Amino acid sequence: MAAIWFAKLGINARIIDKRGTKIFTGQADGLQPRALEVFNSFGFAHRPLKEASVGFESCYYEPDANGDIHKVARKVEGVVGISRFNGSVIHQGRIEQWFTDVIDEFSGNTLKVERPFLPESLVVDESKIQDQSAYPITVTVKKLSDQDAAPDQFGHKLENGLYRQFAGDQEREFVTPPESREIIHAKYVLGTDGAHSWVRKQLGIVPEGESTDYIWGVLDIVPITNLPDIRKRCAIHSVSDGSIMIIPREGDIVRFYIQLNEAPREPEDGSAAAGTKSRVDRSKITPESILETARKILHPYTLDVAETHWFTGYHIGQRVAPKFEKWERVFIAGDACHTHSPKAGQGMNISMMDTFNLAWKVAHVVQGKASPAILSTYEEERRQVAKDLIDYDFKLSRLFSGKPGTGGEEGTISTDEFRDFIDKGSAFTTGCTVDYGASVLVSKPAREDSEVKYASPLATELFVGRRFPDNRLVMQCDGRPWFIHDKMPSDGRWRLIDFCGDFKSSPALAAQLVAVGDYFSSPESFIARYTPAGERVDSVIELILVHASDADNVEWDDFPLAFRPRDSRRVMDYWKIYGDMESLHGGTGEGYEKLGIRRDVGALVVVRPDGYVSMVTTPDVAGVNEVAKFFEGFFIPVAEQSTYM
Amino acid sequence: MAAIWFAKLGINARIIDKRGTKIFTGQADGLQPRALEVFNSFGFAHRPLKEASVGFESCYYEPDANGDIHKVARKVEGVVGISRFNGSVIHQGRIEQWFTDVIDEFSGNTLKVERPFLPESLVVDESKIQDQSAYPITVTVKKLSDQDAAPDQFGHKLENGLYRQFAGDQEREFVTPPESREIIHAKYVLGTDGAHSWVRKQLGIVPEGESTDYIWGVLDIVPITNLPDIRKRCAIHSVSDGSIMIIPREGDIVRFYIQLNEAPREPEDGSAAAGTKSRVDRSKITPESILETARKILHPYTLDVAETHWFTGYHIGQRVAPKFEKWERVFIAGDACHTHSPKAGQGMNISMMDTFNLAWKVAHVVQGKASPAILSTYEEERRQVAKDLIDYDFKLSRLFSGKPGTGGEEGTISTDEFRDFIDKGSAFTTGCTVDYGASVLVSKPAREDSEVKYASPLATELFVGRRFPDNRLVMQCDGRPWFIHDKMPSDGRWRLIDFCGDFKSSPALAAQLVAVGDYFSSPESFIARYTPAGERVDSVIELILVHASDADNVEWDDFPLAFRPRDSRRVMDYWKIYGDMESLHGGTGEGYEKLGIRRDVGALVVVRPDGYVSMVTTPDVAGVNEVAKFFEGFFIPVAEQSTYM
């Protein structure tokens, strides 16, 4: 995800991977709606839409009086209307392929994953970390042979997750000498190197958290079964054989998460925390043993296997790193920052969103556009998400792994509480309600409680710090309805959206619009201040207008030229003005209402390059001045920029 | 389009083109909704959706009392709700690129356009035309040098349409000798070689029709203008300087069709029909001269040009070939069959639909699945469309080219009639109302008048001979809403859709459903009769069920196994059963009502591989027997098939 950003923004980057190949199957498979929105912002959401399984319904099975499982509820999957996209599922290999394809496209085939490369050392010259033109970080990497890069796989012929990827500082005898060594000088390093992160170790960061007793297996199979809801997401609690989660996948594949009450364990070595059992001996887990357990849980339904694609086993634990970076130069992201159980489908998603949050900020600083002060928002914003995730997973995994009951009896959990918890948590798992706190990039009152969302009285349903919600608006010049997200691609630009209201019915609003237009047409405008000479006026901050006047009552010439500027060839830009009106083909309108903006008042909204709302203020010159002040907090005027690239 | 079909269906085909290169710009640019539906059926509709300009509104400009043009109407473009897609516009080079990409994908990079190849002779051995295993056609082709393949372009530096592509039988001195000659033995030949079709000449077919006096120019430019509706489709009549049609295109490009009242003409050579002027001398047309005329018509609005991409000039005429094939072995399609003016945006579309209609039929015969009797339906079905198009274009071009007025004054046309004609014709120009007559492939009463549409009383809004309309239905197994078109790809299969009604509320309907299921589960089923041993049961005819029972009242086991068969590995097919019900995420339901099918009666519908409705009958065993009889009309049972490929 970081590489997509860097390819898109033209940042000189390298991708170093110790794996010898991409992933081909298995692993993470769930794409939450917010991840799909982000894919869409990079132009490849049509690929999951075509290829993935999409979740719309879920079913709950519990034991009846005879101890046989039976369906107790059919529910909506996800949150209706929260996003244009629904949670989708496909194996990680396919997702990696989309990523490498889009990196190729954006970089003109110049940015590639370099593998297998093992990092050997990371040294930071602390005397240079304030110098934006310096390369304070030195990383030594060595190229491995394919043989050495292959992880220790535990004696199964099938592809599976039962291996320990070796870490860079781990004792290991290489069969062949490294083919080559290279010294890389870098301004920034992002460690996206997994739960056993080598980069994290170099920073001396130790994750905090704990393990549980719960052991689960995963089977990706083409099932032969008479369970009627096999193509819906199912949560199944048996009396005493454990629980199953069913996630239908692309094609005929289904993923089963299966609780393994009787998993083989490693001998005690004293490392396990008091009160917990020793670690599961993952090398003893086989697809057959997992399947055997699944059959017990599913009784009276039957389960056979036509194809096995992948399997693994894991011990549930929740850990989060106390720090996500050091010197604002070396960052960690993804599993390097947070590990937890996979069943909420959050791991890959939240990991992708980590670097989606970080990389444009690094790019801004590298490009000399913004002060390095923005980099501290990465840890502030993403560590809160990680903590929320860990809390969520802690509760979910206990409810999922517990024996079904009312919660009253010793050692049981309440299945009512379980279903209720999933219902309430489903907004969280869509990824669309992530809420960033007040910072130099998010202008809102500071709050202690991260769960309290903030909206300006000007836009009561538009939450500052959350992603700007999607909605269909009508392009003024040609009447085409657009999902506004499709016109806000991830291209590094900030967006300033003037909801100018129904200016054709209000002389006051009309005068405000003229004044705002005059401001942005003047050479003193802050947009001019931050836009390099010779570049398009919208290349750093894009000015967008969303009016609320009646389509039959508004003509193209009614809009100030600031919103429809001509370029150096005198060609007009027709693509910045929208009407919140009914399209002649239907299906639009009520955009103001959805955001809680009054048509007789309006609002001015600042949206970050990653689509999150920075600020809401009044759509007048006073509001524009507030926005100017906000940008002064981190933007560097062109006159003061130097280029370091 | 024929090559896409052949690539998809694995038919051994070659594509011979005398052009040295693909098209890069200009030419045809309009994609009607039906063409986009067909692109979608081949899996590439996301490309126009991303890249093309899409039409939603149109404006009409007419002279005011001072002779200045002004807007008189803003109207919806296209027909609301007729298709998921709206008419879209992009240059032909891009469309050709999508086509070659999808041909590559379907054929595994084996089917390529071979160019530049010029055909020299076409000989048919009439003694062999009844023999389906023979190759009765011999075509000789010669490979040209790139220099020789380049058409005579009329002295402009810009790419334009002002050339005469040389025909194979035309006297022409080649600069270099042909690089090689090749003799090709073929079962079938499709001549899709344009208005001056060489193949058509070999068949001795002479197009019928006439030319008009109207001469128009085309300019593809990035305009600099103050015309406010430049990004909408505009029809503009000036007092006496002629008319303009504006078609906004991809990016900032706009296409202008500009009437040229004072175009330079060729000297009289007596070839012009009585009463018409001589042909326009296209070599004298320049972008500057076209622009000059455009400026007069647009007054008082101004027009300058930032970029010119392409231009051309043409003489309006309407011609249609009396025959579209000979021996049911050599066919012509596209401009080889019908030529007319481009302004209705029909030429490329109807040409694509010609071979979309033809090629699957040829494939059926080549594969030994169907009797050659189905091939005569090509001319029957497509010549009617061509005639309707010619009639439409005849009226439209006269109304567009006429002087504006009330129609009462001598030499004027009624602009009210013009707008009314476009309104009424807009369904025709979407391509979605094409209506094929009764034939071996379309079971309905024969009618004289092609404009009278036929629906069975069982499905009063589903017209037999028209394309099966799109609608969202809910996949029973997982609750996912689908546009049904997305589940009916162009893959050569027939589809039999059982609208079994609300079978959970009606014992009679339930019994019918069981009986129909029993029929298709038996080895005597006609599907079994036409499906080769060892192939999937749905490989020739796909059986689909659309029920109308309440989602909360129906379980997976309620459906007969014929609609959810297990394959040889015992893996169940979950993807054939839909509910016409509200999705838990909204936006579905009322599919029965849209088709005029009663939930307490149901219907059985046969859909051809190209998506057109063949037949509507009762959803019971009597109906199934009727369908069996329909298929007996042309399908060849596997037991009697031989393979000729």
Short mmCIF file of C-alpha atoms in Angstrom, two decimals, chain A residues 239-584:
data_model
loop_
_atom_site.label_atom_id
_atom_site.label_comp_id
_atom_site.label_asym_id
_atom_site.label_seq_id
_atom_site.Cartn_x
_atom_site.Cartn_y
_atom_site.Cartn_z
CA VAL A 239 -22.19 -27.79 22.82
CA SER A 240 -18.68 -28.76 23.72
CA ASP A 241 -16.68 -29.47 20.58
CA GLY A 242 -15.86 -25.84 19.93
CA SER A 243 -16.94 -23.25 17.39
CA ILE A 244 -16.66 -22.68 13.66
CA MET A 245 -16.75 -19.60 11.52
CA ILE A 246 -17.56 -20.07 7.84
CA ILE A 247 -16.44 -17.51 5.28
CA PRO A 248 -17.48 -18.25 1.70
CA ARG A 249 -14.72 -17.40 -0.73
CA GLU A 250 -14.16 -16.87 -4.45
CA GLY A 251 -15.38 -19.63 -6.73
CA ASP A 252 -16.46 -22.72 -4.81
CA ILE A 253 -13.93 -22.24 -2.02
CA VAL A 254 -15.03 -21.81 1.59
CA ARG A 255 -12.80 -20.84 4.49
CA PHE A 256 -13.48 -22.60 7.79
CA TYR A 257 -12.12 -21.25 11.07
CA ILE A 258 -12.30 -24.20 13.43
CA GLN A 259 -11.67 -24.18 17.14
CA LEU A 260 -9.20 -26.89 18.14
CA ASN A 261 -9.85 -27.83 21.74
CA GLU A 262 -7.50 -30.74 21.63
CA ALA A 263 -4.63 -29.33 19.68
CA PRO A 264 -1.15 -30.77 20.16
CA ARG A 265 0.98 -28.48 22.29
CA GLU A 266 4.67 -27.84 22.59
CA PRO A 267 6.35 -29.14 25.72
CA GLU A 268 6.34 -26.65 28.62
CA ASP A 269 9.47 -24.54 28.58
CA GLY A 270 8.40 -22.05 31.19
CA SER A 271 7.89 -19.27 28.64
CA ALA A 272 4.11 -19.40 28.78
CA ALA A 273 2.48 -16.82 31.00
CA ALA A 274 1.14 -18.05 34.30
CA GLY A 275 -2.26 -19.67 33.98
CA THR A 276 -2.01 -20.31 30.25
CA LYS A 277 -1.14 -23.51 28.55
CA SER A 278 1.99 -23.92 26.49
CA ARG A 279 2.05 -22.93 22.83
CA VAL A 280 0.36 -25.12 20.30
CA ASP A 281 2.74 -27.38 18.40
CA ARG A 282 1.81 -26.16 14.96
CA SER A 283 3.91 -28.76 13.20
CA LYS A 284 1.46 -31.43 14.39
CA ILE A 285 -1.59 -29.77 12.87
CA THR A 286 -2.82 -31.42 9.68
CA PRO A 287 -5.79 -30.69 7.42
CA GLU A 288 -7.19 -34.08 8.39
CA SER A 289 -7.08 -33.32 12.11
CA ILE A 290 -8.76 -29.95 11.58
CA LEU A 291 -11.43 -31.53 9.39
CA GLU A 292 -12.13 -34.17 12.02
CA THR A 293 -12.86 -31.48 14.59
CA ALA A 294 -15.01 -29.56 12.11
CA ARG A 295 -17.17 -32.62 11.53
CA LYS A 296 -17.87 -32.98 15.25
CA ILE A 297 -18.90 -29.36 15.56
CA LEU A 298 -21.11 -29.45 12.46
CA HIS A 299 -23.04 -32.56 13.50
CA PRO A 300 -25.69 -33.47 12.25
CA TYR A 301 -24.51 -31.80 9.05
CA THR A 302 -21.83 -33.57 7.04
CA LEU A 303 -18.62 -32.24 5.61
CA ASP A 304 -16.33 -33.73 2.98
CA VAL A 305 -13.63 -32.12 0.92
CA ALA A 306 -13.29 -31.96 -2.85
CA GLU A 307 -10.17 -29.76 -2.85
CA THR A 308 -7.93 -28.37 -0.11
CA HIS A 309 -6.26 -25.07 -1.04
CA TRP A 310 -4.53 -24.05 2.16
CA PHE A 311 -4.58 -24.60 5.91
CA THR A 312 -2.97 -23.31 9.05
CA GLY A 313 -3.31 -23.23 12.81
CA TYR A 314 -2.86 -20.42 15.30
CA HIS A 315 -2.89 -19.54 18.95
CA ILE A 316 -5.06 -16.50 19.71
CA GLY A 317 -3.26 -13.57 21.28
CA GLN A 318 -3.52 -9.80 21.20
CA ARG A 319 -0.47 -7.56 21.11
CA VAL A 320 0.16 -3.98 20.14
CA ALA A 321 3.45 -2.10 19.90
CA PRO A 322 3.80 0.84 22.31
CA LYS A 323 5.53 2.91 19.61
CA PHE A 324 5.03 2.89 15.83
CA GLU A 325 8.12 4.89 14.92
CA LYS A 326 11.43 6.37 16.01
CA TRP A 327 12.99 9.73 15.08
CA GLU A 328 10.01 10.23 12.72
CA ARG A 329 12.31 8.52 10.24
CA VAL A 330 11.84 4.79 10.79
CA PHE A 331 8.27 3.54 10.98
CA ILE A 332 6.61 0.19 11.49
CA ALA A 333 3.17 -0.74 10.22
CA GLY A 334 0.79 -3.66 9.96
CA ASP A 335 1.48 -6.88 11.84
CA ALA A 336 4.72 -5.32 13.05
CA CYS A 337 2.48 -3.03 15.17
CA HIS A 338 -0.49 -5.20 16.04
CA THR A 339 -1.29 -8.90 16.11
CA HIS A 340 -4.57 -10.52 17.00
CA SER A 341 -6.90 -13.26 15.80
CA PRO A 342 -7.99 -13.29 12.17
CA LYS A 343 -11.69 -13.91 12.53
CA ALA A 344 -12.86 -10.32 12.41
CA GLY A 345 -11.15 -10.01 9.04
CA GLN A 346 -9.23 -6.97 10.21
CA GLY A 347 -5.52 -7.84 10.06
CA MET A 348 -4.73 -7.22 6.42
CA ASN A 349 -7.21 -4.34 6.22
CA ILE A 350 -5.93 -2.40 9.18
CA SER A 351 -2.38 -3.08 8.05
CA MET A 352 -3.11 -1.66 4.60
CA MET A 353 -4.77 1.34 6.19
CA ASP A 354 -1.67 1.95 8.33
CA THR A 355 0.51 2.71 5.34
CA PHE A 356 -2.38 4.31 3.46
CA ASN A 357 -2.33 6.75 6.38
CA LEU A 358 1.44 7.12 6.48
CA ALA A 359 2.86 7.11 2.98
CA TRP A 360 1.22 10.27 1.59
CA LYS A 361 2.51 12.16 4.63
CA VAL A 362 6.05 10.92 4.01
CA ALA A 363 5.61 11.90 0.36
CA HIS A 364 4.47 15.40 1.34
CA VAL A 365 7.58 15.85 3.47
CA VAL A 366 9.95 14.33 0.91
CA GLN A 367 8.47 16.60 -1.75
CA GLY A 368 9.12 19.59 0.47
CA LYS A 369 5.44 20.51 0.53
CA ALA A 370 4.82 19.96 4.22
CA SER A 371 6.62 20.19 7.52
CA PRO A 372 7.87 16.91 9.07
CA ALA A 373 5.54 17.80 11.95
CA ILE A 374 2.76 15.94 10.14
CA LEU A 375 4.60 12.64 10.56
CA SER A 376 3.79 12.33 14.26
CA THR A 377 0.11 12.04 13.36
CA TYR A 378 0.78 8.57 11.98
CA GLU A 379 1.36 6.98 15.36
CA GLU A 380 -1.34 9.09 17.02
CA GLU A 381 -3.93 8.11 14.46
CA ARG A 382 -3.06 4.50 13.82
CA ARG A 383 -2.12 3.39 17.32
CA GLN A 384 -5.61 4.32 18.48
CA VAL A 385 -7.07 2.16 15.71
CA ALA A 386 -4.77 -0.70 16.71
CA LYS A 387 -5.85 -0.42 20.34
CA ASP A 388 -9.53 -0.38 19.35
CA LEU A 389 -8.90 -3.43 17.21
CA ILE A 390 -7.14 -5.30 20.01
CA ASP A 391 -10.01 -4.55 22.39
CA TYR A 392 -12.53 -5.69 19.82
CA ASP A 393 -10.63 -8.87 19.06
CA PHE A 394 -10.12 -9.63 22.74
CA LYS A 395 -13.86 -9.67 23.37
CA LEU A 396 -14.80 -11.32 20.08
CA SER A 397 -12.34 -14.19 20.39
CA ARG A 398 -13.51 -14.97 23.93
CA LEU A 399 -17.17 -14.95 22.88
CA PHE A 400 -16.41 -17.01 19.80
CA SER A 401 -14.29 -19.55 21.64
CA GLY A 402 -16.53 -19.86 24.67
CA LYS A 403 -19.04 -22.64 25.31
CA PRO A 404 -22.56 -21.57 24.35
CA GLY A 405 -25.06 -20.87 27.06
CA THR A 406 -26.62 -17.92 28.75
CA GLY A 407 -23.37 -16.73 30.26
CA GLY A 408 -24.79 -17.50 33.67
CA GLU A 409 -23.35 -20.97 34.02
CA GLU A 410 -19.71 -21.32 34.92
CA GLY A 411 -17.48 -21.40 31.84
CA THR A 412 -20.11 -20.46 29.29
CA ILE A 413 -20.74 -17.35 27.29
CA SER A 414 -24.08 -15.85 26.32
CA THR A 415 -24.80 -16.46 22.65
CA ASP A 416 -27.23 -13.53 22.77
CA GLU A 417 -24.37 -11.36 23.88
CA PHE A 418 -22.20 -12.84 21.11
CA ARG A 419 -24.70 -11.93 18.36
CA ASP A 420 -25.29 -8.55 19.88
CA PHE A 421 -21.56 -7.89 20.03
CA ILE A 422 -21.15 -8.72 16.33
CA ASP A 423 -24.11 -6.49 15.42
CA LYS A 424 -22.68 -3.56 17.33
CA GLY A 425 -19.17 -4.20 16.08
CA SER A 426 -20.10 -4.49 12.44
CA ALA A 427 -19.66 -0.76 11.81
CA PHE A 428 -16.16 -1.02 13.26
CA THR A 429 -15.30 -3.98 11.04
CA THR A 430 -16.35 -2.10 7.89
CA GLY A 431 -13.41 0.22 8.55
CA CYS A 432 -15.62 3.18 7.64
CA THR A 433 -15.95 4.58 11.15
CA VAL A 434 -12.26 5.01 11.93
CA ASP A 435 -12.04 8.37 13.64
CA TYR A 436 -8.76 10.28 13.83
CA GLY A 437 -8.19 12.58 16.77
CA ALA A 438 -7.42 16.29 16.80
CA SER A 439 -4.00 17.14 15.37
CA VAL A 440 -2.23 19.43 12.99
CA LEU A 441 -4.12 17.55 10.25
CA VAL A 442 -7.52 17.29 11.92
CA SER A 443 -9.13 20.45 13.21
CA LYS A 444 -11.57 19.62 15.98
CA PRO A 445 -11.79 19.87 19.75
CA ALA A 446 -9.46 17.44 21.51
CA ARG A 447 -11.35 14.67 23.32
CA GLU A 448 -10.27 12.04 25.77
CA ASP A 449 -12.67 9.39 24.58
CA SER A 450 -11.91 8.18 21.08
CA GLU A 451 -15.44 6.87 20.71
CA VAL A 452 -17.07 10.29 20.79
CA LYS A 453 -17.38 11.55 17.25
CA TYR A 454 -17.31 15.24 16.43
CA ALA A 455 -19.37 17.14 13.87
CA SER A 456 -19.59 20.86 13.30
CA PRO A 457 -23.07 22.39 13.69
CA LEU A 458 -22.66 23.34 10.01
CA ALA A 459 -22.55 19.68 8.92
CA THR A 460 -24.10 17.63 11.67
CA GLU A 461 -23.65 14.27 9.93
CA LEU A 462 -20.14 14.86 8.63
CA PHE A 463 -17.67 13.74 11.26
CA VAL A 464 -14.34 15.49 11.42
CA GLY A 465 -11.54 12.94 11.51
CA ARG A 466 -13.57 10.30 9.67
CA ARG A 467 -13.48 9.54 5.98
CA PHE A 468 -15.56 11.83 3.79
CA PRO A 469 -18.61 9.69 2.97
CA ASP A 470 -19.49 8.72 -0.57
CA ASN A 471 -22.60 10.05 -2.25
CA ARG A 472 -23.92 10.61 -5.75
CA LEU A 473 -23.86 14.16 -7.06
CA VAL A 474 -24.59 15.55 -10.48
CA MET A 475 -21.77 17.07 -12.54
CA GLN A 476 -23.08 20.51 -13.42
CA CYS A 477 -21.59 20.78 -16.91
CA ASP A 478 -23.03 17.58 -18.36
CA GLY A 479 -25.61 16.23 -15.92
CA ARG A 480 -23.71 13.00 -15.27
CA PRO A 481 -24.24 11.53 -11.80
CA TRP A 482 -21.02 10.55 -10.06
CA PHE A 483 -20.18 8.87 -6.84
CA ILE A 484 -18.14 11.72 -5.42
CA HIS A 485 -15.48 9.22 -4.30
CA ASP A 486 -14.82 8.48 -7.98
CA LYS A 487 -13.89 12.13 -8.43
CA MET A 488 -11.65 12.20 -5.35
CA PRO A 489 -8.94 9.73 -6.34
CA SER A 490 -5.90 9.18 -4.14
CA ASP A 491 -3.51 11.40 -6.07
CA GLY A 492 -1.89 13.35 -3.23
CA ARG A 493 -4.14 16.37 -3.52
CA TRP A 494 -6.05 18.09 -0.77
CA ARG A 495 -9.63 19.01 -1.53
CA LEU A 496 -11.55 22.06 -0.44
CA ILE A 497 -15.26 21.56 -1.01
CA ASP A 498 -17.49 24.60 -0.97
CA PHE A 499 -21.04 23.58 -0.19
CA CYS A 500 -22.31 27.03 -1.21
CA GLY A 501 -25.97 26.18 -0.62
CA ASP A 502 -28.90 27.29 -2.75
CA PHE A 503 -27.15 30.46 -3.89
CA LYS A 504 -29.72 31.16 -6.59
CA SER A 505 -32.42 31.63 -3.96
CA SER A 506 -30.36 33.66 -1.53
CA PRO A 507 -28.62 36.95 -2.35
CA ALA A 508 -26.51 36.51 0.80
CA LEU A 509 -25.26 33.10 -0.26
CA ALA A 510 -24.70 34.40 -3.79
CA ALA A 511 -22.60 37.27 -2.43
CA GLN A 512 -20.61 34.84 -0.26
CA LEU A 513 -19.95 32.65 -3.28
CA VAL A 514 -18.71 35.63 -5.29
CA ALA A 515 -16.45 36.71 -2.43
CA VAL A 516 -15.00 33.21 -2.01
CA GLY A 517 -14.49 33.02 -5.78
CA ASP A 518 -12.77 36.39 -5.77
CA TYR A 519 -10.45 35.23 -3.00
CA PHE A 520 -9.36 32.15 -4.92
CA SER A 521 -8.99 34.08 -8.16
CA SER A 522 -6.59 36.48 -6.52
CA PRO A 523 -2.84 35.88 -6.47
CA GLU A 524 -2.96 36.19 -2.66
CA SER A 525 -5.02 32.99 -2.34
CA PHE A 526 -3.40 30.32 -0.19
CA ILE A 527 -3.86 27.86 -3.04
CA ALA A 528 -1.59 30.07 -5.17
CA ARG A 529 0.85 30.24 -2.25
CA TYR A 530 1.26 26.45 -2.11
CA THR A 531 1.14 25.69 -5.85
CA PRO A 532 4.44 25.69 -7.76
CA ALA A 533 4.65 28.08 -10.70
CA GLY A 534 3.80 26.40 -13.98
CA GLU A 535 1.71 23.67 -12.38
CA ARG A 536 -2.05 23.44 -12.73
CA VAL A 537 -3.92 25.51 -10.19
CA ASP A 538 -5.52 22.34 -8.78
CA SER A 539 -2.33 20.30 -8.47
CA VAL A 540 -1.89 20.76 -4.70
CA ILE A 541 -5.35 21.77 -3.44
CA GLU A 542 -8.41 21.08 -5.57
CA LEU A 543 -11.29 23.53 -5.20
CA ILE A 544 -14.69 21.87 -5.64
CA LEU A 545 -18.13 23.44 -5.57
CA VAL A 546 -21.33 21.61 -4.60
CA HIS A 547 -24.35 23.85 -5.00
CA ALA A 548 -27.91 23.17 -3.88
CA SER A 549 -29.82 25.25 -6.39
CA ASP A 550 -32.47 23.89 -8.67
CA ALA A 551 -31.11 22.46 -11.91
CA ASP A 552 -33.61 24.41 -14.02
CA ASN A 553 -32.66 27.63 -12.30
CA VAL A 554 -28.90 27.60 -12.68
CA GLU A 555 -26.71 28.21 -15.72
CA TRP A 556 -23.03 27.61 -16.28
CA ASP A 557 -22.22 31.32 -16.26
CA ASP A 558 -23.67 31.68 -12.75
CA PHE A 559 -20.53 30.18 -11.23
CA PRO A 560 -17.42 32.20 -10.35
CA LEU A 561 -14.46 31.54 -12.59
CA ALA A 562 -12.38 30.30 -9.64
CA PHE A 563 -14.44 27.10 -9.82
CA ARG A 564 -14.14 26.75 -13.61
CA PRO A 565 -10.71 28.14 -14.37
CA ARG A 566 -9.10 28.27 -17.79
CA ASP A 567 -5.65 26.77 -18.23
CA SER A 568 -2.72 28.36 -20.01
CA ARG A 569 -4.28 27.41 -23.35
CA ARG A 570 -7.60 29.02 -22.29
CA VAL A 571 -9.28 25.58 -22.09
CA MET A 572 -11.87 25.66 -19.34
CA ASP A 573 -11.93 23.13 -16.49
CA TYR A 574 -15.53 21.88 -16.48
CA TRP A 575 -15.09 19.24 -13.81
CA LYS A 576 -15.20 20.96 -10.40
CA ILE A 577 -18.84 22.01 -10.04
CA TYR A 578 -21.56 19.66 -8.84
CA GLY A 579 -25.24 20.08 -8.11
CA ASP A 580 -26.93 18.27 -5.27
CA MET A 581 -29.94 17.71 -7.47
CA GLU A 582 -31.98 14.96 -9.03
CA SER A 583 -30.27 13.67 -12.16
CA LEU A 584 -32.52 13.48 -15.23
#
